[in-house]
CSV table of C-alpha atoms in Angstrom, one decimal:
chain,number,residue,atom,x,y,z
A,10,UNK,CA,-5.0,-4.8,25.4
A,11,UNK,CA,-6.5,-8.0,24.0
A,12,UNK,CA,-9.2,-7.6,21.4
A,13,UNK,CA,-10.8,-9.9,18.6
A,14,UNK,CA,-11.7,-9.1,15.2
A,15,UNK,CA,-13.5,-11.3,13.0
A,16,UNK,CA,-13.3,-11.0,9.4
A,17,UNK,CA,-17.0,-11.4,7.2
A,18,UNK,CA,-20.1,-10.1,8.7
A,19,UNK,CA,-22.1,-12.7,6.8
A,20,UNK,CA,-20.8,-15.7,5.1
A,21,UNK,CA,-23.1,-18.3,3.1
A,22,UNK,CA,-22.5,-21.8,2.2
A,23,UNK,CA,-24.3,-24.8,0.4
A,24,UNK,CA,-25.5,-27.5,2.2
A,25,UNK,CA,-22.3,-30.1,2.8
A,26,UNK,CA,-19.5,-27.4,2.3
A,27,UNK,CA,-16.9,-26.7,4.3
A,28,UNK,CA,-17.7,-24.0,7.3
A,29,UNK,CA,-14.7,-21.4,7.8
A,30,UNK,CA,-15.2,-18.8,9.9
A,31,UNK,CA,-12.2,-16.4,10.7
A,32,UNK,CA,-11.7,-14.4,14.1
A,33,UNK,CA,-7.8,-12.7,15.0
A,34,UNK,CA,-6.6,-12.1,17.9
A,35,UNK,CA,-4.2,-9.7,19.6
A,36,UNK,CA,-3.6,-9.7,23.2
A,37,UNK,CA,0.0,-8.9,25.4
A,38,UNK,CA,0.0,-12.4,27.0
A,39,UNK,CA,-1.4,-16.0,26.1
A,40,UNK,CA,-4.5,-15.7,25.5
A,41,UNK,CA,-7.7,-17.5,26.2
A,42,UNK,CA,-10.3,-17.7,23.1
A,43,UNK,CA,-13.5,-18.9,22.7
A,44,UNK,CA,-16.2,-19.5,20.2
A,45,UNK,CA,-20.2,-19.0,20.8
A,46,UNK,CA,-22.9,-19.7,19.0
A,47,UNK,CA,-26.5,-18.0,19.0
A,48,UNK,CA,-29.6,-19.3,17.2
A,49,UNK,CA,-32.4,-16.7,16.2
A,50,UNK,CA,-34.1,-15.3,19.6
A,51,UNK,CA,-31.6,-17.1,21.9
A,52,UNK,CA,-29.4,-16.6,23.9
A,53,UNK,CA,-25.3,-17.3,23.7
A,54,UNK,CA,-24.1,-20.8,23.6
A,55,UNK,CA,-20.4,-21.9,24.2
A,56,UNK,CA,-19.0,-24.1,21.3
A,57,UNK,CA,-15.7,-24.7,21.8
A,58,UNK,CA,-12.6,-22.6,24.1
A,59,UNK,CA,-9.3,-22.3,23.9
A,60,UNK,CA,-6.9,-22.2,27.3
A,61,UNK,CA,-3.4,-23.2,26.5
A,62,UNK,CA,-3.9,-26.9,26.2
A,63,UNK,CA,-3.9,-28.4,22.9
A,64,UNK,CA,-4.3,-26.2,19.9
A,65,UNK,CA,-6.6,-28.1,18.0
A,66,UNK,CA,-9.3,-27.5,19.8
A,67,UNK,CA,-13.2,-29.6,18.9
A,68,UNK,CA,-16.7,-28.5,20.1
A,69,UNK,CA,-20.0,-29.4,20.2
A,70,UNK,CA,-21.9,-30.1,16.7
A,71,UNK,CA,-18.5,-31.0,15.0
A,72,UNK,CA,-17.0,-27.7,15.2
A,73,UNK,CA,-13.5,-27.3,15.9
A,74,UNK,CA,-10.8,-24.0,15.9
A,75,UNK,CA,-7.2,-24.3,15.4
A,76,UNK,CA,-5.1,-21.6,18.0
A,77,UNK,CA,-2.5,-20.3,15.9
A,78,UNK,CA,0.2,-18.4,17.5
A,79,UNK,CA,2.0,-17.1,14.7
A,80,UNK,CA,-0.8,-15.8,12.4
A,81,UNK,CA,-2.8,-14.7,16.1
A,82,UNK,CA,-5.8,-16.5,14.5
A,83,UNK,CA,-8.2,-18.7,16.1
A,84,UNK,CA,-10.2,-20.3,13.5
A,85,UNK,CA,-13.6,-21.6,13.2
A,86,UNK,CA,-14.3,-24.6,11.2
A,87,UNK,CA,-16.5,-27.7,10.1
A,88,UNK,CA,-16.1,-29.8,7.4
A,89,UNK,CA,-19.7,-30.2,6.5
A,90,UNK,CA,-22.7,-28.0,7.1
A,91,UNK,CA,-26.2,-28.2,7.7
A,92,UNK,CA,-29.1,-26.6,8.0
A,93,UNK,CA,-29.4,-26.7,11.5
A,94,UNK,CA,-25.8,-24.5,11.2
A,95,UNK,CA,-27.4,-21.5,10.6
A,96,UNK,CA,-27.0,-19.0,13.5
A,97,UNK,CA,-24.6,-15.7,14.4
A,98,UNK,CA,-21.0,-16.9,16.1
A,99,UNK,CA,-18.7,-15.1,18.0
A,100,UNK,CA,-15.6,-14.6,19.0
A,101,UNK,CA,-14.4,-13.7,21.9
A,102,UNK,CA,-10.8,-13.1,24.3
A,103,UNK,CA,-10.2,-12.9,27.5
A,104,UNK,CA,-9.5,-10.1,29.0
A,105,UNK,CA,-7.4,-10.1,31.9
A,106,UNK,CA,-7.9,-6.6,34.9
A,107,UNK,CA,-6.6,-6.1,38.4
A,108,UNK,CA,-7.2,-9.5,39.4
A,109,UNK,CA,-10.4,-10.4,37.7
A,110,UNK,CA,-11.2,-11.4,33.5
A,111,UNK,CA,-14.2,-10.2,31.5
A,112,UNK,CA,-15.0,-11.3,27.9
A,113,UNK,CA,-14.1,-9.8,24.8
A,114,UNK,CA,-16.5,-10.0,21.9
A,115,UNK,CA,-15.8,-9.6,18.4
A,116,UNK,CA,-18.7,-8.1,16.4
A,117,UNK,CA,-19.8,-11.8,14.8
A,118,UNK,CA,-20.6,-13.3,11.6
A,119,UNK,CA,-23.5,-14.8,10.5
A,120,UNK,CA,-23.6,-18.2,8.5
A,121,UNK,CA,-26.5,-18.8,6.4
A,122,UNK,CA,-26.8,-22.2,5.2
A,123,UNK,CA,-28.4,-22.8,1.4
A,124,UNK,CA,-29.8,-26.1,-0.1
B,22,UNK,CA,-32.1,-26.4,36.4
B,23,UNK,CA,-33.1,-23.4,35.0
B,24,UNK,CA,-29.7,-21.8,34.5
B,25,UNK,CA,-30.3,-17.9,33.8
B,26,UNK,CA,-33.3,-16.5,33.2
B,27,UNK,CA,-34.4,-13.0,32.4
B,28,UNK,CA,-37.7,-10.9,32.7
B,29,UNK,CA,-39.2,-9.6,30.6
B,30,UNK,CA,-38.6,-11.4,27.6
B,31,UNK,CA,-39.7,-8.1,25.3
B,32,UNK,CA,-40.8,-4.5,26.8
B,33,UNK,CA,-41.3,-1.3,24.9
B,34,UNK,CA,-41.0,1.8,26.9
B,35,UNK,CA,-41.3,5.5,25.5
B,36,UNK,CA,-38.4,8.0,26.1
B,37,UNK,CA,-37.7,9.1,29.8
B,38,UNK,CA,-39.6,6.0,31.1
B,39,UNK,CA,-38.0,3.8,33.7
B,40,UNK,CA,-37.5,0.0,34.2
B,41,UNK,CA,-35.8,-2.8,35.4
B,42,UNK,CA,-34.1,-5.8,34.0
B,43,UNK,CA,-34.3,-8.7,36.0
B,44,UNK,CA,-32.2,-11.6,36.2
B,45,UNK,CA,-31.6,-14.5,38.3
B,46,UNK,CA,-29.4,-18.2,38.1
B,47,UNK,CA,-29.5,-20.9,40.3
B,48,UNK,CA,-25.8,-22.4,39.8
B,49,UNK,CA,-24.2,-21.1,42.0
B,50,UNK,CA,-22.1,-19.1,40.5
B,51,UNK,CA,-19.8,-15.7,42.1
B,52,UNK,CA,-19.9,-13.5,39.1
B,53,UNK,CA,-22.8,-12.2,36.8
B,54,UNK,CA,-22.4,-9.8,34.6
B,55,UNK,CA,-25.0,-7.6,32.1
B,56,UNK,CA,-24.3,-7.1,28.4
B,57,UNK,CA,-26.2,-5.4,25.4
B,58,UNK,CA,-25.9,-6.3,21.9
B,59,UNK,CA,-26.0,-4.2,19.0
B,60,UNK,CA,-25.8,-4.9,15.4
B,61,UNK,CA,-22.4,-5.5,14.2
B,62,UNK,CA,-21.0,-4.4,17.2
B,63,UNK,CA,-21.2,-7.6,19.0
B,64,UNK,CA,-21.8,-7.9,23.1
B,65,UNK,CA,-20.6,-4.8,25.1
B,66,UNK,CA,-20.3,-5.2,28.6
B,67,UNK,CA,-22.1,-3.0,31.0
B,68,UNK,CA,-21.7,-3.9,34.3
B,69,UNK,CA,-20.4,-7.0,36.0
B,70,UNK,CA,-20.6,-7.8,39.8
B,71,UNK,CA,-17.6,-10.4,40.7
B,72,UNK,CA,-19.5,-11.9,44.2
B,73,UNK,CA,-22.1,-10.4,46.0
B,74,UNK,CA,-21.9,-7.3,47.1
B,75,UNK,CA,-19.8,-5.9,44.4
B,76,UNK,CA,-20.7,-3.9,41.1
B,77,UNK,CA,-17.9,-2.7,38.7
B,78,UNK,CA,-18.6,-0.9,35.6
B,79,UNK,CA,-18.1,-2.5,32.2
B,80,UNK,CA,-17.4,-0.4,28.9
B,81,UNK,CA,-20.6,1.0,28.0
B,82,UNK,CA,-22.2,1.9,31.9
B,83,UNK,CA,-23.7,5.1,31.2
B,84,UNK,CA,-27.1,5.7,31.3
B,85,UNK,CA,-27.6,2.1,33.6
B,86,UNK,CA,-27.7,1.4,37.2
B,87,UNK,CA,-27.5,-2.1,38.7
B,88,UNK,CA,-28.2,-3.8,41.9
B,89,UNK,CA,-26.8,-7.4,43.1
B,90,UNK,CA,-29.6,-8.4,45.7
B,91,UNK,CA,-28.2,-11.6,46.5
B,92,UNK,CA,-26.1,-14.5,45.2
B,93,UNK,CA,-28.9,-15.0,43.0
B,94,UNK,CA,-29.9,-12.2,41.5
B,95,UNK,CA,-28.5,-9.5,39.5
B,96,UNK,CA,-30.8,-6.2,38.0
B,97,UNK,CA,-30.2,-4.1,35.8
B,98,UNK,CA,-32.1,0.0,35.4
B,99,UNK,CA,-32.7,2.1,33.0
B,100,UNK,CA,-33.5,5.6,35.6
B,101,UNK,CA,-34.8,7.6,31.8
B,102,UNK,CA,-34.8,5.3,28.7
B,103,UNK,CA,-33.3,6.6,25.5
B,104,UNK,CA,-33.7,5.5,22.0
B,105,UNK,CA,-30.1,5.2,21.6
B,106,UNK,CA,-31.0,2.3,24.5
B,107,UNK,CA,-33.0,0.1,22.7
B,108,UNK,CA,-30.8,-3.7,22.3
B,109,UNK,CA,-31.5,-6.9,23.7
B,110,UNK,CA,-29.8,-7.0,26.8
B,111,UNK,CA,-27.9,-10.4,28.2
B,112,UNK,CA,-27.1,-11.7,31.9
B,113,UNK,CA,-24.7,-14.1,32.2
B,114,UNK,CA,-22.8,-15.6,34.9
B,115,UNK,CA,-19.7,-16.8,35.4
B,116,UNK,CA,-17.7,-19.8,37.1
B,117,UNK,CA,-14.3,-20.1,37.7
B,118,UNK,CA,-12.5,-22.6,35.6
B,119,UNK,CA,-9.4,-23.3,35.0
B,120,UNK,CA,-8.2,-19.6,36.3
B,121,UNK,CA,-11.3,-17.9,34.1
B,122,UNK,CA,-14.7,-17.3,34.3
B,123,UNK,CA,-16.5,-19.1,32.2
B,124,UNK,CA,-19.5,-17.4,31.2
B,125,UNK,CA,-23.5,-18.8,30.9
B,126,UNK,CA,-25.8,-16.8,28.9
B,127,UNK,CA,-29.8,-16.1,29.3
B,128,UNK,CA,-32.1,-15.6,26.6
B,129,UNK,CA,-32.3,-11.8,26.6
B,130,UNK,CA,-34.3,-8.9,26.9
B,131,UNK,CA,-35.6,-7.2,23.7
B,132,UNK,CA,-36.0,-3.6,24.7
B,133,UNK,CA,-37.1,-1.1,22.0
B,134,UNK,CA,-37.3,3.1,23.3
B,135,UNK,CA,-39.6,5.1,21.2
């Protein structure tokens, strides 16, 4: 069965430092990842997804994940943050049932962002 | 366009009181789906409807009925609210692409049960 786990509930940065947020996956066949971001009282925004093409994948707002197949990770990162970064991501799998796919969450991580 | 939108933004009920969740898009789209999000549990689904017509049950359907009226619109009940209920609540809905549905959010429903 696929499922995602991401690893930090909360993880806190300076201003300008490198973003790394970390989700694993595990699923019985390729998989299809994604990443989403949600600002304070909104709702869930797709940054960036994963579907067998290239592995370096790059979002919106200069994020990119990197599909790894032999460490089952997908990922999150930016080289620089800002302010404006601050928000609760997720990640999330595929999953794929008699004929149709529903999303798998992880249970997030939230990035706070300090001067 | 509007995307997804939900009603009520906020509501408050007391145990054993009813309601419904409204939501509504205007892509398009086959597949809508209900979720509720909990503190460090991420987004659990409830129900999904793949086209109209069709409900399914998602991993945490108890206690929730839903109703897909049309294309458009996708509800979601609560018959006798429990504490154990209050989330915010998310409709989504999907398009196909590239063999998957790719999922569009709305802003959620903040729903506390006293």
């Amino acid at each position: 069965a696929q499922s995602v786990t991401q690893l930090g509930s909360h993880v806190s940065v300076s201003e300008g430092a490198l973003v790394l947020l970390r989700c694993n996956y595990s699923s019985s066949v390729p998989p299809y990842l994604f990443w989403y971001v949600q600002y304070p009282n909104q709702g869930l925004q797709l940054l960036l997804k994963y579907t067998s093409a290239a592995t370096l994948v790059k979002g919106i707002n200069g994020f990119e994940a990197e599909f790894k197949k032999s460490e089952t990770s997908f990922h999150l990162t930016k080289p620089s943050a800002h302010m404006s970064d601050a928000a609760e991501y997720f990640c999330a799998v595929i999953l794929f049932s008699g004929g149709y796919n529903k999303l798998i969450f992880g249970a997030g991580t939230r990035l706070a962002v300090h001067p | 366009n509007a995307g997804v939108t939900q009603t009520p933004k906020f509501q408050v009920l007391k145990t054993g009181q009813s309601m419904t969740l409204q939501c509504a898009q205007d892509m398009n789209h086959n597949s809508m789906y209900w979720y509720r999000q909990d503190p460090g549990m991420g987004l659990r689904l409830i129900y999904y409807s793949a086209s109209e017509g069709t409900t399914d049950k998602g991993e945490v359907p108890n206690g929730y009925n839903v109703s897909r009226l049309n294309k458009r619109e996708f509800s979601l009940r609560l018959e006798s609210a429990a504490p154990s209920q209050t989330s915010v609540y998310f409709c989504a809905s999907g398009a196909i692409s590239g063999g998957y549905n790719e999922q569009f959010f709305g802003p959620g429903t903040r729903l506390t049960v006293l």
